[in-house]
Coordinates of C-alpha atoms in Angstrom, one line a residue:
M1 CA -24.0 16.5 16.2
L2 CA -23.4 16.7 12.5
F3 CA -22.8 20.3 12.5
D4 CA -20.4 20.0 15.5
I5 CA -18.2 17.9 13.2
L6 CA -18.1 20.3 10.2
P7 CA -15.5 22.8 11.5
R8 CA -13.3 20.0 12.5
V9 CA -13.0 18.9 8.9
G10 CA -12.7 22.4 7.5
L11 CA -16.4 22.6 6.4
K12 CA -18.9 25.6 7.1
P13 CA -22.5 24.5 7.5
R14 CA -23.6 26.6 4.5
D15 CA -20.9 25.4 2.3
Y16 CA -21.8 21.7 3.4
I17 CA -25.4 22.2 2.5
L18 CA -24.8 24.0 -0.8
K19 CA -22.1 21.7 -2.2
F20 CA -23.3 18.2 -0.6
V21 CA -26.8 18.2 0.8
I22 CA -28.7 20.0 -1.9
P23 CA -27.2 18.5 -4.8
S24 CA -27.6 14.9 -3.4
L25 CA -31.3 15.8 -2.7
I26 CA -31.8 17.0 -6.2
I27 CA -30.2 14.0 -7.8
S28 CA -32.2 11.6 -5.6
V29 CA -35.3 13.1 -6.6
I30 CA -34.5 12.9 -10.2
L31 CA -33.6 9.2 -9.9
T32 CA -36.6 8.5 -8.0
V33 CA -39.0 9.9 -10.5
L34 CA -37.2 8.3 -13.4
G35 CA -37.3 4.9 -11.7
V36 CA -41.0 5.1 -10.9
K37 CA -42.0 6.4 -14.3
Y38 CA -39.9 4.4 -16.8
F39 CA -38.7 1.3 -15.2
T40 CA -40.1 -1.9 -13.6
G41 CA -38.8 -4.8 -11.7
Y42 CA -35.2 -4.9 -10.6
V43 CA -34.2 -1.9 -12.6
R44 CA -36.8 0.2 -10.6
L45 CA -35.5 -1.3 -7.4
I46 CA -31.9 -0.1 -8.3
F47 CA -33.1 3.4 -9.1
L48 CA -34.9 3.6 -5.7
L49 CA -32.0 2.5 -3.8
L50 CA -29.4 4.8 -5.6
P51 CA -31.1 7.9 -3.9
L52 CA -30.8 6.3 -0.4
L53 CA -27.1 5.6 -1.2
I54 CA -26.4 9.1 -2.5
V55 CA -28.2 10.9 0.5
G56 CA -26.3 8.6 2.8
S57 CA -23.1 9.3 1.2
A58 CA -23.6 13.1 1.7
I59 CA -24.7 12.7 5.3
G60 CA -21.8 10.4 6.1
Y61 CA -19.0 12.5 4.3
P62 CA -18.2 14.5 7.3
Y63 CA -17.6 11.4 9.4
I64 CA -15.6 9.6 6.7
E65 CA -13.4 12.8 6.3
L66 CA -13.0 13.0 10.1
D67 CA -11.8 9.4 10.3
T68 CA -9.5 10.0 7.4
Q69 CA -7.9 13.0 8.9
K70 CA -7.5 11.0 12.2
N71 CA -5.8 8.2 10.4
Q72 CA -3.4 10.8 8.6
I73 CA -2.7 12.6 11.8
N74 CA -1.8 9.2 13.6
E75 CA 0.3 7.7 10.8
K76 CA 2.7 10.8 10.8
L77 CA 2.7 11.2 14.5
H78 CA 6.2 9.7 14.8
I79 CA 7.5 12.0 12.3
F80 CA 5.9 15.0 13.9
I81 CA 7.2 14.4 17.4
T82 CA 10.7 13.6 16.3
K83 CA 10.9 16.8 14.2
F84 CA 9.2 18.8 16.7
G85 CA 11.7 17.6 19.6
V86 CA 14.8 18.1 17.1
L87 CA 13.9 21.6 16.2
S88 CA 13.0 22.6 19.7
I89 CA 16.7 22.4 20.8
T90 CA 17.6 25.1 18.2
D91 CA 17.6 28.8 18.7
L92 CA 14.0 29.2 17.1
D93 CA 11.4 30.9 19.1
R94 CA 8.0 29.3 19.5
K95 CA 6.2 31.1 16.9
E96 CA 9.0 30.4 14.2
L97 CA 9.0 26.7 15.3
M98 CA 5.3 26.4 14.6
K99 CA 5.7 28.2 11.3
L100 CA 8.3 25.9 10.2
L101 CA 6.2 22.8 11.1
S102 CA 3.2 24.2 9.3
E103 CA 5.2 24.4 6.1
E104 CA 6.4 20.7 6.2
K105 CA 3.3 19.5 4.2
E106 CA 5.0 16.6 2.3
E107 CA 6.6 15.2 5.6
L108 CA 3.8 15.9 8.1
G109 CA 0.7 15.9 6.0
Q110 CA -2.4 16.7 8.0
L111 CA -0.2 17.4 11.0
A112 CA 1.1 20.4 9.1
E113 CA -2.4 21.9 8.8
E114 CA -2.8 21.3 12.6
S115 CA 0.5 23.1 13.2
K116 CA -0.7 25.9 10.8
K117 CA -3.8 26.3 13.1
I118 CA -1.6 26.8 16.0
Y119 CA 0.6 29.2 14.2
V120 CA -2.5 31.3 13.2
L121 CA -3.8 31.4 16.7
I122 CA -0.4 32.6 17.9
K123 CA 0.3 35.1 15.3
R124 CA -3.1 36.7 14.4
W125 CA -5.1 36.2 17.6
N126 CA -2.2 36.7 20.0
Q127 CA -2.8 33.5 21.9
S128 CA 0.2 31.9 23.8
L129 CA 1.3 28.3 22.8
A130 CA -0.3 26.9 25.6
E131 CA -3.9 28.4 25.0
A132 CA -3.4 27.5 21.3
C133 CA -2.7 24.1 21.9
R134 CA -5.6 23.8 24.5
F135 CA -8.1 25.3 22.0
L136 CA -6.9 22.8 19.3
A137 CA -7.1 19.8 21.6
T138 CA -10.9 20.1 21.7
R139 CA -11.1 20.1 18.0
T140 CA -8.7 17.8 16.5
P141 CA -10.0 14.4 15.3
S142 CA -7.0 12.4 16.8
N143 CA -7.3 11.4 20.5
E144 CA -3.8 10.8 20.7
F145 CA -2.7 14.2 19.3
A146 CA -5.3 15.8 21.5
D147 CA -3.9 14.1 24.6
F148 CA -0.3 15.4 23.5
L149 CA -1.6 18.8 23.2
D150 CA -3.2 18.8 26.5
R151 CA 0.0 17.7 28.2
M152 CA 2.0 20.4 26.5
A153 CA -0.6 23.1 27.6
Y154 CA -0.2 22.0 31.0
S155 CA 3.6 21.7 30.9
L156 CA 3.9 25.2 29.4
D157 CA 1.6 26.8 31.9
S158 CA 3.5 25.3 34.7
G159 CA 6.6 26.9 33.5
E160 CA 8.6 23.9 31.9
E161 CA 10.8 24.7 29.1
L162 CA 9.4 23.5 25.7
K163 CA 12.6 21.5 24.8
D164 CA 12.6 19.8 28.1
F165 CA 8.9 18.9 27.7
L166 CA 9.4 17.5 24.1
S167 CA 12.4 15.6 25.2
D168 CA 10.5 13.9 27.9
E169 CA 7.4 13.4 25.5
Q170 CA 9.3 11.3 22.9
D171 CA 8.8 7.9 24.6
I172 CA 5.1 8.8 25.4
V173 CA 4.2 9.7 21.9
M174 CA 6.2 6.9 20.2
E175 CA 4.3 4.5 22.5
D176 CA 1.2 6.0 21.2
Y177 CA 2.3 5.6 17.6
A178 CA 3.5 1.9 18.4
A179 CA 0.0 1.1 19.8
F180 CA -1.7 2.7 16.7
Y181 CA 0.8 0.7 14.4
K182 CA 0.1 -2.5 16.1
R183 CA -3.8 -1.9 15.9
A184 CA -3.1 -1.4 12.1
L185 CA -1.2 -4.7 12.1
Y186 CA -4.2 -6.5 13.8
S187 CA -6.5 -4.9 11.1
L188 CA -4.2 -6.2 8.5
D189 CA -4.4 -9.8 10.0
M190 CA -8.1 -9.3 9.9
F191 CA -8.1 -8.3 6.3
K192 CA -5.7 -11.2 5.5
E193 CA -8.4 -13.7 6.9
M194 CA -11.0 -11.9 5.0
Y195 CA -9.1 -11.9 1.7
V196 CA -8.4 -15.7 2.1
S197 CA -12.2 -16.3 2.9
A198 CA -13.3 -14.1 -0.1
I199 CA -11.1 -16.0 -2.6
T200 CA -12.0 -19.4 -1.2
S201 CA -15.6 -18.3 -1.5
V202 CA -15.2 -16.9 -5.1
A203 CA -13.2 -20.0 -6.1
F204 CA -16.1 -22.2 -4.9
F205 CA -18.5 -19.9 -7.0
V206 CA -16.3 -20.4 -9.9
T207 CA -16.4 -24.2 -9.4
F208 CA -20.1 -24.0 -9.0
A209 CA -20.4 -22.0 -12.3
V210 CA -19.0 -25.2 -14.1
I211 CA -21.9 -27.3 -12.7
V212 CA -24.6 -24.8 -13.4
P213 CA -25.2 -25.9 -17.1
F214 CA -26.3 -29.3 -15.9
L215 CA -29.1 -27.6 -13.6
M216 CA -30.0 -24.6 -15.8
P217 CA -30.3 -23.7 -19.5
Y218 CA -27.0 -21.9 -19.8
D219 CA -23.7 -22.9 -21.7
F220 CA -20.4 -23.3 -19.9
T221 CA -18.8 -20.2 -21.4
T222 CA -21.5 -17.8 -20.2
T223 CA -21.6 -19.1 -16.6
V224 CA -17.8 -19.2 -16.1
T225 CA -17.5 -15.6 -17.9
F226 CA -19.8 -14.3 -15.2
A227 CA -18.0 -16.1 -12.5
L228 CA -14.7 -14.7 -13.8
L229 CA -16.2 -11.2 -13.6
G230 CA -17.5 -11.6 -10.2
F231 CA -14.0 -12.9 -9.2
I232 CA -12.3 -9.7 -10.5
L233 CA -14.9 -7.6 -8.7
I234 CA -14.4 -9.2 -5.3
E235 CA -10.5 -9.0 -6.0
V236 CA -10.7 -5.1 -6.7
L237 CA -13.0 -4.4 -3.8
M238 CA -10.8 -6.3 -1.3
V239 CA -7.7 -4.6 -2.4
Y240 CA -9.3 -1.2 -2.1
G241 CA -10.5 -2.0 1.3
I242 CA -7.0 -3.2 2.5
K243 CA -5.3 0.0 0.9
S244 CA -7.9 2.4 2.5
K245 CA -7.1 0.9 6.0
L246 CA -3.3 0.5 5.9
P247 CA -1.1 3.1 7.7
Y248 CA 1.1 5.2 5.3
D249 CA 4.6 3.5 5.8
R250 CA 6.3 3.5 2.5
L251 CA 9.9 2.1 2.2
W252 CA 11.0 4.0 -1.0
H253 CA 12.2 7.6 -1.2
T254 CA 10.2 10.4 -2.7
G255 CA 13.1 12.1 -4.6
E256 CA 12.1 14.5 -7.5
K257 CA 14.7 13.0 -9.7
P258 CA 15.5 9.2 -10.4
T259 CA 18.4 8.0 -8.4
A260 CA 21.1 5.7 -9.9
V261 CA 19.1 2.7 -8.3
D262 CA 16.0 3.9 -10.0
L263 CA 17.6 4.2 -13.3
K264 CA 19.1 0.7 -12.8
L265 CA 15.6 -0.8 -11.8
K266 CA 14.1 0.8 -14.8
K267 CA 16.6 -0.6 -17.2
W268 CA 16.1 -4.1 -15.9
L269 CA 12.2 -3.6 -16.1
I270 CA 12.4 -2.6 -19.8
I271 CA 14.7 -5.7 -20.5
S272 CA 12.3 -7.9 -18.7
I273 CA 9.4 -6.4 -20.7
I274 CA 11.2 -6.8 -23.9
L275 CA 12.3 -10.4 -23.4
T276 CA 8.6 -11.2 -22.2
V277 CA 7.1 -9.8 -25.3
V278 CA 9.7 -11.5 -27.5
L279 CA 9.5 -14.8 -25.8
T280 CA 5.7 -15.0 -25.5
T281 CA 5.3 -14.1 -29.3
T282 CA 7.7 -16.7 -30.3
L283 CA 6.1 -19.4 -28.1
V284 CA 2.5 -18.5 -29.4
W285 CA 3.8 -18.3 -32.9
G286 CA 5.6 -21.6 -32.8
K287 CA 2.6 -23.4 -31.1
Y288 CA -0.5 -22.0 -32.6
I289 CA 0.6 -20.6 -35.9
A290 CA 3.8 -22.5 -37.2
E291 CA 2.6 -25.6 -35.2
I292 CA 6.1 -26.8 -34.7
P293 CA 5.7 -30.3 -33.4
K294 CA 7.9 -30.0 -30.2
M295 CA 6.2 -26.7 -29.4
V296 CA 2.7 -28.0 -30.0
K297 CA 3.2 -30.4 -27.2
I298 CA 3.9 -27.6 -24.6
P299 CA 0.8 -27.2 -22.3
Y300 CA -0.9 -23.9 -22.7
Q301 CA -0.2 -23.2 -18.8
I302 CA 3.4 -23.9 -19.1
L303 CA 3.7 -21.9 -22.4
F304 CA 2.3 -18.8 -20.9
A305 CA 4.1 -19.3 -17.6
T306 CA 7.3 -19.5 -19.5
G307 CA 6.5 -16.5 -21.7
V308 CA 6.1 -14.1 -18.7
T309 CA 9.1 -15.6 -16.7
P310 CA 11.7 -12.9 -17.8
L311 CA 9.5 -10.6 -15.7
L312 CA 11.2 -12.3 -12.7
I313 CA 14.3 -10.6 -13.7
G314 CA 13.0 -7.1 -13.0
G315 CA 11.3 -8.2 -10.0
Y316 CA 14.2 -10.0 -8.5
M317 CA 16.5 -6.9 -9.1
A318 CA 14.1 -4.7 -7.3
Q319 CA 13.7 -7.1 -4.4
R320 CA 17.5 -7.2 -4.1
E321 CA 17.8 -3.5 -3.9
E322 CA 14.9 -3.3 -1.5
N323 CA 16.7 -5.7 0.8
L324 CA 19.8 -3.5 0.7
V325 CA 17.6 -0.5 1.7
I326 CA 16.2 -2.4 4.7
R327 CA 19.7 -3.2 5.7
K328 CA 20.5 0.6 5.4
E329 CA 17.9 1.5 7.6
Y330 CA 19.2 -1.0 10.2
N331 CA 22.5 0.7 10.2
F332 CA 21.4 4.4 10.0
P333 CA 20.7 4.9 13.7
D334 CA 24.2 3.7 14.7
F335 CA 25.9 5.8 12.0
L336 CA 23.9 9.1 13.3
R337 CA 24.6 8.5 16.9
S338 CA 28.2 8.2 16.1
L339 CA 28.1 11.4 14.0
G340 CA 26.4 13.4 16.4
N341 CA 28.5 12.5 19.4
S342 CA 31.8 13.1 17.4
V343 CA 30.6 16.6 16.3
S344 CA 29.4 17.5 19.8
A345 CA 32.8 16.2 21.2
K346 CA 34.8 18.3 18.8
G347 CA 32.5 21.3 18.9
G348 CA 31.7 21.3 15.4
G349 CA 33.9 19.8 12.4
M350 CA 31.1 17.8 10.6
T351 CA 33.4 17.3 7.7
E352 CA 36.2 15.7 9.7
S353 CA 33.7 13.5 11.6
L354 CA 32.1 12.3 8.4
K355 CA 35.6 11.8 7.0
Y356 CA 36.5 9.5 10.1
L357 CA 33.0 7.7 10.0
S358 CA 33.2 7.0 6.2
S359 CA 36.2 4.7 6.6
H360 CA 34.3 2.5 9.0
D361 CA 32.0 -0.3 7.8
F362 CA 28.3 0.5 8.1
G363 CA 27.3 -2.3 5.7
P364 CA 25.5 -1.2 2.6
L365 CA 25.3 2.5 4.0
T366 CA 29.1 2.8 3.7
K367 CA 29.2 4.0 -0.1
D368 CA 26.4 6.2 0.5
L369 CA 28.5 7.8 3.5
E370 CA 31.4 8.2 1.3
R371 CA 29.3 10.2 -1.3
L372 CA 28.0 12.3 1.5
Y373 CA 31.5 13.1 2.8
K374 CA 32.6 14.2 -0.8
R375 CA 29.7 16.5 -1.1
I376 CA 30.0 18.0 2.4
S377 CA 33.9 18.4 1.9
I378 CA 33.3 20.7 -1.3
R379 CA 31.3 23.1 1.1
I380 CA 28.8 24.3 -1.6
D381 CA 25.4 23.4 0.0
N382 CA 25.2 21.1 3.0
N383 CA 21.3 21.1 2.8
K384 CA 21.5 19.5 -0.6
A385 CA 24.3 17.3 0.2
W386 CA 22.2 15.7 3.1
R387 CA 19.1 15.6 0.7
Y388 CA 21.0 13.7 -2.0
F389 CA 22.3 11.4 0.6
G390 CA 18.8 10.5 1.7
F391 CA 17.8 10.1 -2.0
D392 CA 20.8 8.0 -2.7
T393 CA 19.9 5.5 0.1
C394 CA 16.4 5.1 -1.5
S395 CA 15.0 4.9 1.9
Y396 CA 12.1 7.3 2.8
L397 CA 12.9 7.4 6.4
I398 CA 16.5 7.9 6.1
Q399 CA 15.6 10.7 3.7
L400 CA 13.3 12.4 6.3
F401 CA 15.4 11.9 9.4
S402 CA 18.7 12.8 7.9
E403 CA 17.1 16.0 6.7
M404 CA 15.8 16.8 10.2
F405 CA 19.4 16.2 11.6
E406 CA 20.9 18.6 9.0
R407 CA 18.2 21.2 9.8
C408 CA 18.8 21.0 13.4
T409 CA 22.6 21.6 13.1
F410 CA 22.2 24.2 10.6
L411 CA 19.8 26.2 13.1
G412 CA 22.4 25.9 15.9
G413 CA 21.0 22.8 17.7
D414 CA 23.2 20.3 19.6
P415 CA 24.2 17.4 17.1
G416 CA 24.5 15.0 20.0
K417 CA 21.0 15.6 21.4
A418 CA 19.5 15.8 17.8
S419 CA 21.1 12.5 17.0
E420 CA 19.8 10.7 20.1
I421 CA 16.4 11.8 19.6
I422 CA 16.4 10.7 15.9
G423 CA 18.3 7.3 16.5
T424 CA 16.1 6.3 19.4
N425 CA 12.8 6.9 17.6
F426 CA 14.4 5.6 14.1
R427 CA 15.1 2.3 16.0
K428 CA 11.5 2.1 17.4
I429 CA 10.0 2.6 13.9
I430 CA 12.3 -0.2 12.1
N431 CA 11.5 -2.5 15.0
L432 CA 7.7 -2.0 14.2
R433 CA 8.5 -2.7 10.7
K434 CA 10.0 -6.1 11.5
S435 CA 6.6 -7.2 12.7
K436 CA 5.0 -6.0 9.6
Y437 CA 7.6 -7.8 7.4
Q438 CA 7.0 -10.9 9.4
S439 CA 3.2 -10.7 9.0
V440 CA 3.5 -9.9 5.3
A441 CA 5.8 -13.0 4.8
Q442 CA 3.2 -15.3 6.4
F443 CA 0.6 -13.8 4.1
S444 CA 2.7 -14.4 1.1
G445 CA 3.1 -18.1 2.1
I446 CA -0.7 -18.2 2.4
I447 CA -1.6 -16.9 -1.0
Y448 CA 1.1 -18.9 -2.7
G449 CA -0.7 -21.9 -1.3
L450 CA -4.3 -20.5 -2.2
G451 CA -3.2 -20.1 -5.7
G452 CA -2.2 -23.8 -5.9
G453 CA -5.4 -24.8 -4.2
M454 CA -7.6 -22.7 -6.5
A455 CA -5.9 -24.4 -9.5
L456 CA -6.6 -27.8 -8.1
S457 CA -10.3 -27.1 -7.3
L458 CA -11.0 -25.4 -10.5
Y459 CA -9.5 -28.0 -12.8
A460 CA -10.7 -30.9 -10.7
S461 CA -14.4 -29.6 -11.0
Y462 CA -13.7 -29.0 -14.6
G463 CA -12.8 -32.5 -15.2
V464 CA -15.9 -33.8 -13.3
A465 CA -18.1 -31.5 -15.3
Q466 CA -16.8 -32.8 -18.6
M467 CA -17.1 -36.4 -17.4
V468 CA -20.6 -36.0 -16.6
S469 CA -21.3 -34.2 -19.8
N470 CA -19.7 -37.0 -21.9
L471 CA -21.8 -39.5 -19.8
Y472 CA -25.1 -37.7 -20.7
T473 CA -24.2 -37.6 -24.4
T474 CA -23.6 -41.4 -24.5
L475 CA -26.8 -42.3 -22.7
D476 CA -30.1 -42.8 -24.4
I477 CA -32.2 -40.5 -22.5
P478 CA -36.1 -40.3 -23.3
E479 CA -37.4 -37.0 -24.6
A480 CA -39.4 -36.5 -21.5
M481 CA -36.1 -36.4 -19.5
I482 CA -34.4 -34.1 -21.8
S483 CA -36.5 -31.2 -20.7
V484 CA -35.7 -31.7 -17.1
I485 CA -32.0 -32.5 -17.5
N486 CA -30.0 -29.9 -19.5
I487 CA -27.5 -31.8 -21.7
M488 CA -24.7 -29.5 -22.8
S489 CA -22.4 -30.1 -25.8
P490 CA -18.8 -30.5 -24.6
G491 CA -17.6 -28.6 -27.7
D492 CA -16.7 -25.3 -26.0
L493 CA -15.1 -26.9 -22.9
S494 CA -11.6 -25.7 -24.1
M495 CA -12.7 -22.2 -23.9
V496 CA -13.8 -23.0 -20.3
S497 CA -10.3 -24.2 -19.5
Y498 CA -8.9 -21.0 -20.7
L499 CA -11.1 -18.8 -18.8
M500 CA -10.2 -20.5 -15.7
Y501 CA -6.6 -20.2 -16.4
A502 CA -7.3 -16.5 -16.8
V503 CA -8.8 -16.4 -13.4
L504 CA -5.5 -17.8 -12.0
V505 CA -3.5 -15.1 -14.0
F506 CA -5.6 -12.5 -12.6
Y507 CA -5.3 -13.8 -9.1
S508 CA -1.5 -14.0 -9.3
M509 CA -1.3 -10.4 -10.5
V510 CA -3.5 -8.9 -7.9
S511 CA -2.0 -10.9 -5.0
G512 CA 1.6 -10.0 -6.1
Y513 CA 0.6 -6.3 -6.1
L514 CA -1.2 -6.7 -2.6
I515 CA 1.9 -8.0 -1.0
K516 CA 3.9 -5.0 -1.9
L517 CA 1.0 -2.7 -1.0
M518 CA 1.0 -4.3 2.4
D519 CA 4.9 -4.1 3.1
G520 CA 5.1 -0.5 1.5
G521 CA 7.9 -1.7 -0.6
H522 CA 8.9 -1.1 -4.5
L523 CA 5.9 -2.1 -6.7
Q524 CA 8.4 -3.6 -9.2
C525 CA 9.0 -6.4 -6.6
S526 CA 5.5 -7.6 -7.2
L527 CA 6.5 -8.9 -10.7
M528 CA 8.7 -11.7 -8.9
H529 CA 5.8 -12.7 -6.7
F530 CA 3.4 -12.8 -10.0
V531 CA 5.7 -15.0 -11.8
I532 CA 6.2 -17.4 -8.8
M533 CA 2.6 -17.6 -8.2
L534 CA 1.7 -18.1 -11.6
W535 CA 4.3 -20.9 -11.9
I536 CA 2.6 -22.7 -9.0
A537 CA -0.9 -22.3 -10.4
S538 CA 0.2 -23.5 -13.8
I539 CA 1.9 -26.5 -12.7
V540 CA -0.8 -27.5 -10.3
S541 CA -3.5 -27.0 -12.9
Y542 CA -1.5 -29.0 -15.6
V543 CA -0.9 -32.0 -13.1
T544 CA -4.5 -31.9 -12.0
G545 CA -5.6 -32.1 -15.6
L546 CA -3.2 -35.1 -16.2
L547 CA -4.5 -36.9 -13.0
V548 CA -8.2 -36.2 -13.9
Q549 CA -7.5 -37.5 -17.4
S550 CA -6.1 -40.7 -16.0
I551 CA -8.5 -41.3 -13.1
L552 CA -11.7 -40.2 -14.7
G553 CA -10.8 -41.0 -18.5
V554 CA -11.8 -37.5 -19.8
G555 CA -10.0 -35.6 -22.4
I556 CA -9.1 -32.2 -20.8
P557 CA -7.5 -29.8 -23.2
L558 CA -3.8 -29.8 -21.9
Y559 CA -2.0 -28.5 -25.0

């Protein structure tokens, strides 16, 4: 079974044994010998478990690689079928068509490799397209793609034209992609619940770490530090798990050179960082070094949150541009259909059609259309003109699909049919994205509330721990009881308070990054979420400290 999978992931049995199995066995034997000979206890157990993990990884690698290729195929299936359908209405023969698809590695990813296999079977082994498709269908890791290849092979054998088949196939493949996308959204909902559960559990663990010194001979700083490290580890693992399962669905363009919007965002990011460094340095100097009376009274939570607030500027500017990009995507299908129908009706005349459409209102897309018309009217290089148009919109989807339209018209395809295929599929994709944006918006609200809840529980437990510690120090406890009850000195509790706030800062940073990871947007927008979550956590922690101080009568370090 294992050796049947190897050809599907591009590995020969001999290479797999030499590169994966034998090295893993040698390393496992060495670790086992070292563990048995030189170590005892838990260290020996770790050395004996590592070989099992290494050998298991070597055996499981083909299955992991197969699943990875499957996801890579499924997440680019919508781009593949659109490009395949658009190019099929040109004057290219089948061999050239498959060669062209095999060269689009940036756009199609693993599907370009699958297309290359078909092209090699046609060119070098003199197979027909139907035979090549049927051969590959039994070896591709994706069931959806295999079904598509089987349908295409049967259709071609029955004498149907390739362009007619692909035209009818658009809806079927897009439905398969929609089903894959919705499954990914369901997985995303599951990961959201796992993330909330994990963070809640770890918050309880950090809270428990504050109580441990009363039960075991450890100081507060040590236990809270270990809890903080555990919290960081859980956060990193959860982010990695979510990232590995999310489908590739980016929003921002992939241009080689930064656009005017990219330069603008970079400028605001630099300004935000400089203001943050200056403001934070000034506040820290005034509170802890110069000890200015009014600044000394500022709580450290509010002081730090104020210091990083300028990052909100860079995040807000990126979020505003991202919203414009989303609006451009909503207007793009209408523009492309109008352009394709206009060019088809006039029997050519791309420049005249663009001139006419650029005077109409397509929302935020209008300015980009005006620049496209100016570049096209110069008549130097239409391919670059459309490529720069995609970059200027800053949309990855517009970048891909506008280049498809240009390539089709350049190769002699019907602009009307091309715009119909692209516009319909584009509209389906952005409708799927709406569901994702709604899901991510709900998740954002959850983690905002979770940050406030963490601050409340941490600082409330901190206040209770300090009250109990103060109570123990005021009681006359016999020597016999001191050996049973661990009485800790409250002198280092201020450091514990700072460590707990560090947990909240790290949580805000990771959660802000996770939001943009899920929606595929610009990472600079995460700064805005980070600042907002940090302010929520800072205000809740400070207010909780005041309430605990007034109710329990303990002195929590607030300043």
